[in-house]
Amino acid sequence: MTRAVLSIGSNLGDRFAFLQSVVDGLREHVVAVSPVYETAAWGVEDQPDFLNAIVIVRADDADEWDWLRRGQALENAAGRVREKRWGPRTLDVDVVTVDGVTSDHPELLLPHPGAFERATVLIPWLDVEPDAVLPGRGRVAELPFSAEGVRRREDLVLSGWMEA
């Protein structure tokens, strides 16, 4: 059995619908879904704001590569085009961590190398797992990150999953 933390984001088109498509697409594996946050773009800043959330998933038959492939399939279904690194996108699904797994493979770095400094990952993660630990970095609540520009969207609630 593997358990993974996925970070999802969208800043093009119907951003909320693209996030919901991840919850719908992984429904049978979803353990928890964070609230939705709106954040300014990171990396390439001249682009629309993102909606972000965390989805925690678990499956008996999935390893880290399966979570990556499932995320990429959902991105493709959302019309994701990779033109510019950190550029605008309909959907981004990042594998943040998979319990008990580290990877230095260039296609799947685990834990995700930028997660420790991204409030777009850490704040939603803390909402669903206040005691979360990022391997190699420690307790998420104790990591030095800025919450500036991260706004919770109470009007947007990802639905259609049941807590395990």
C-alpha positions as semicolon CSV with decimal commas, in nm:
position;residue;x (nm);y (nm);z (nm)
1;M;0,000;0,000;0,000
2;T;0,126;0,347;-0,080
3;R;0,009;0,679;0,047
4;A;0,097;0,994;-0,145
5;V;0,057;1,367;-0,104
6;L;-0,031;1,540;-0,430
7;S;-0,023;1,913;-0,488
8;I;-0,271;2,034;-0,749
9;G;-0,293;2,374;-0,913
10;S;-0,449;2,556;-1,204
11;N;-0,431;2,909;-1,342
12;L;-0,594;2,878;-1,686
13;G;-0,953;2,821;-1,789
14;D;-1,201;2,695;-1,530
15;R;-0,942;2,661;-1,257
16;F;-1,177;2,515;-0,999
17;A;-1,319;2,257;-1,242
18;F;-0,966;2,141;-1,323
19;L;-0,892;2,090;-0,952
20;Q;-1,222;1,907;-0,909
21;S;-1,127;1,680;-1,201
22;V;-0,836;1,547;-0,994
23;V;-1,060;1,464;-0,698
24;D;-1,309;1,301;-0,936
25;G;-1,037;1,113;-1,125
26;L;-0,879;0,973;-0,809
27;R;-1,203;0,944;-0,608
28;E;-1,161;0,580;-0,502
29;H;-0,813;0,655;-0,363
30;V;-0,874;0,993;-0,196
31;V;-0,813;1,002;0,178
32;A;-0,825;1,380;0,230
33;V;-0,864;1,702;0,033
34;S;-0,753;2,041;0,159
35;P;-0,938;2,367;0,126
36;V;-0,869;2,560;-0,194
37;Y;-0,626;2,852;-0,186
38;E;-0,562;3,128;-0,435
39;T;-0,202;3,234;-0,479
40;A;0,012;3,450;-0,700
41;A;0,219;3,268;-0,959
42;W;0,561;3,143;-0,852
43;G;0,865;3,126;-1,078
44;V;0,721;3,307;-1,379
45;E;0,519;3,581;-1,214
46;D;0,361;3,745;-1,520
47;Q;0,061;3,510;-1,538
48;P;-0,282;3,463;-1,376
49;D;-0,318;3,361;-1,011
50;F;-0,340;2,992;-0,923
51;L;-0,594;2,791;-0,734
52;N;-0,412;2,526;-0,528
53;A;-0,502;2,236;-0,302
54;I;-0,359;1,916;-0,159
55;V;-0,502;1,571;-0,221
56;I;-0,388;1,277;-0,010
57;V;-0,433;0,941;-0,178
58;R;-0,380;0,578;-0,087
59;A;-0,388;0,255;-0,288
60;D;-0,280;-0,105;-0,241
61;D;-0,165;-0,139;-0,600
62;A;0,016;0,190;-0,666
63;D;0,378;0,290;-0,631
64;E;0,533;0,633;-0,679
65;W;0,546;0,589;-1,057
66;D;0,178;0,504;-1,066
67;W;0,094;0,828;-0,884
68;L;0,310;1,021;-1,131
69;R;0,142;0,855;-1,432
70;R;-0,207;0,910;-1,288
71;G;-0,128;1,277;-1,228
72;Q;0,008;1,318;-1,580
73;A;-0,300;1,148;-1,728
74;L;-0,522;1,395;-1,542
75;E;-0,307;1,685;-1,666
76;N;-0,337;1,557;-2,023
77;A;-0,715;1,518;-1,990
78;A;-0,725;1,884;-1,880
79;G;-0,538;1,990;-2,194
80;R;-0,210;2,065;-2,018
81;V;0,054;2,199;-2,254
82;R;0,414;2,227;-2,140
83;E;0,552;2,530;-2,322
84;K;0,739;2,712;-2,049
85;R;0,878;2,591;-1,716
86;W;0,665;2,734;-1,434
87;G;0,442;2,887;-1,699
88;P;0,063;2,901;-1,703
89;R;-0,122;2,572;-1,703
90;T;-0,468;2,427;-1,700
91;L;-0,364;2,169;-1,443
92;D;-0,052;2,079;-1,253
93;V;-0,037;1,762;-1,042
94;D;0,286;1,723;-0,845
95;V;0,376;1,420;-0,637
96;V;0,503;1,587;-0,319
97;T;0,585;1,276;-0,123
98;V;0,511;0,904;-0,114
99;D;0,541;0,742;0,227
100;G;0,871;0,559;0,265
101;V;1,002;0,654;-0,079
102;T;1,285;0,879;-0,186
103;S;1,387;0,918;-0,548
104;D;1,659;1,107;-0,731
105;H;1,532;1,001;-1,073
106;P;1,515;1,318;-1,289
107;E;1,152;1,244;-1,384
108;L;1,039;1,187;-1,025
109;L;1,231;1,360;-0,747
110;L;1,094;1,261;-0,406
111;P;1,022;1,431;-0,191
112;H;0,941;1,709;-0,436
113;P;1,248;1,936;-0,425
114;G;1,063;2,269;-0,404
115;A;0,787;2,168;-0,166
116;F;0,970;2,278;0,150
117;E;0,955;2,646;0,050
118;R;0,619;2,667;-0,126
119;A;0,332;2,795;0,083
120;T;0,103;2,680;-0,200
121;V;0,189;2,324;-0,091
122;L;0,257;2,360;0,280
123;I;-0,043;2,566;0,393
124;P;-0,307;2,337;0,236
125;W;-0,115;2,031;0,355
126;L;-0,121;2,156;0,713
127;D;-0,498;2,201;0,686
128;V;-0,545;1,827;0,636
129;E;-0,241;1,701;0,831
130;P;-0,134;1,937;1,108
131;D;0,145;1,693;1,206
132;A;0,270;1,641;0,850
133;V;0,638;1,563;0,800
134;L;0,829;1,635;0,481
135;P;1,104;1,372;0,458
136;G;1,448;1,525;0,485
137;R;1,304;1,857;0,606
138;G;1,109;1,777;0,921
139;R;0,771;1,888;1,051
140;V;0,592;2,101;0,794
141;A;0,459;2,335;1,064
142;E;0,818;2,420;1,159
143;L;0,949;2,494;0,809
144;P;1,037;2,857;0,736
145;F;0,800;2,966;0,460
146;S;0,603;3,281;0,395
147;A;0,223;3,275;0,378
148;E;0,219;3,613;0,206
149;G;-0,015;3,620;-0,092
150;V;-0,188;3,292;-0,005
151;R;-0,562;3,336;0,041
152;R;-0,807;3,065;0,143
153;R;-1,115;3,049;-0,083
154;E;-1,403;2,960;0,146
155;D;-1,638;2,985;-0,154
156;L;-1,467;2,694;-0,334
157;V;-1,496;2,345;-0,183
158;L;-1,371;2,036;-0,360
159;S;-1,632;1,765;-0,318
160;G;-1,730;1,412;-0,409
161;W;-1,497;1,212;-0,189
162;M;-1,553;1,048;0,147
163;E;-1,301;1,033;0,427
164;A;-1,154;0,685;0,466
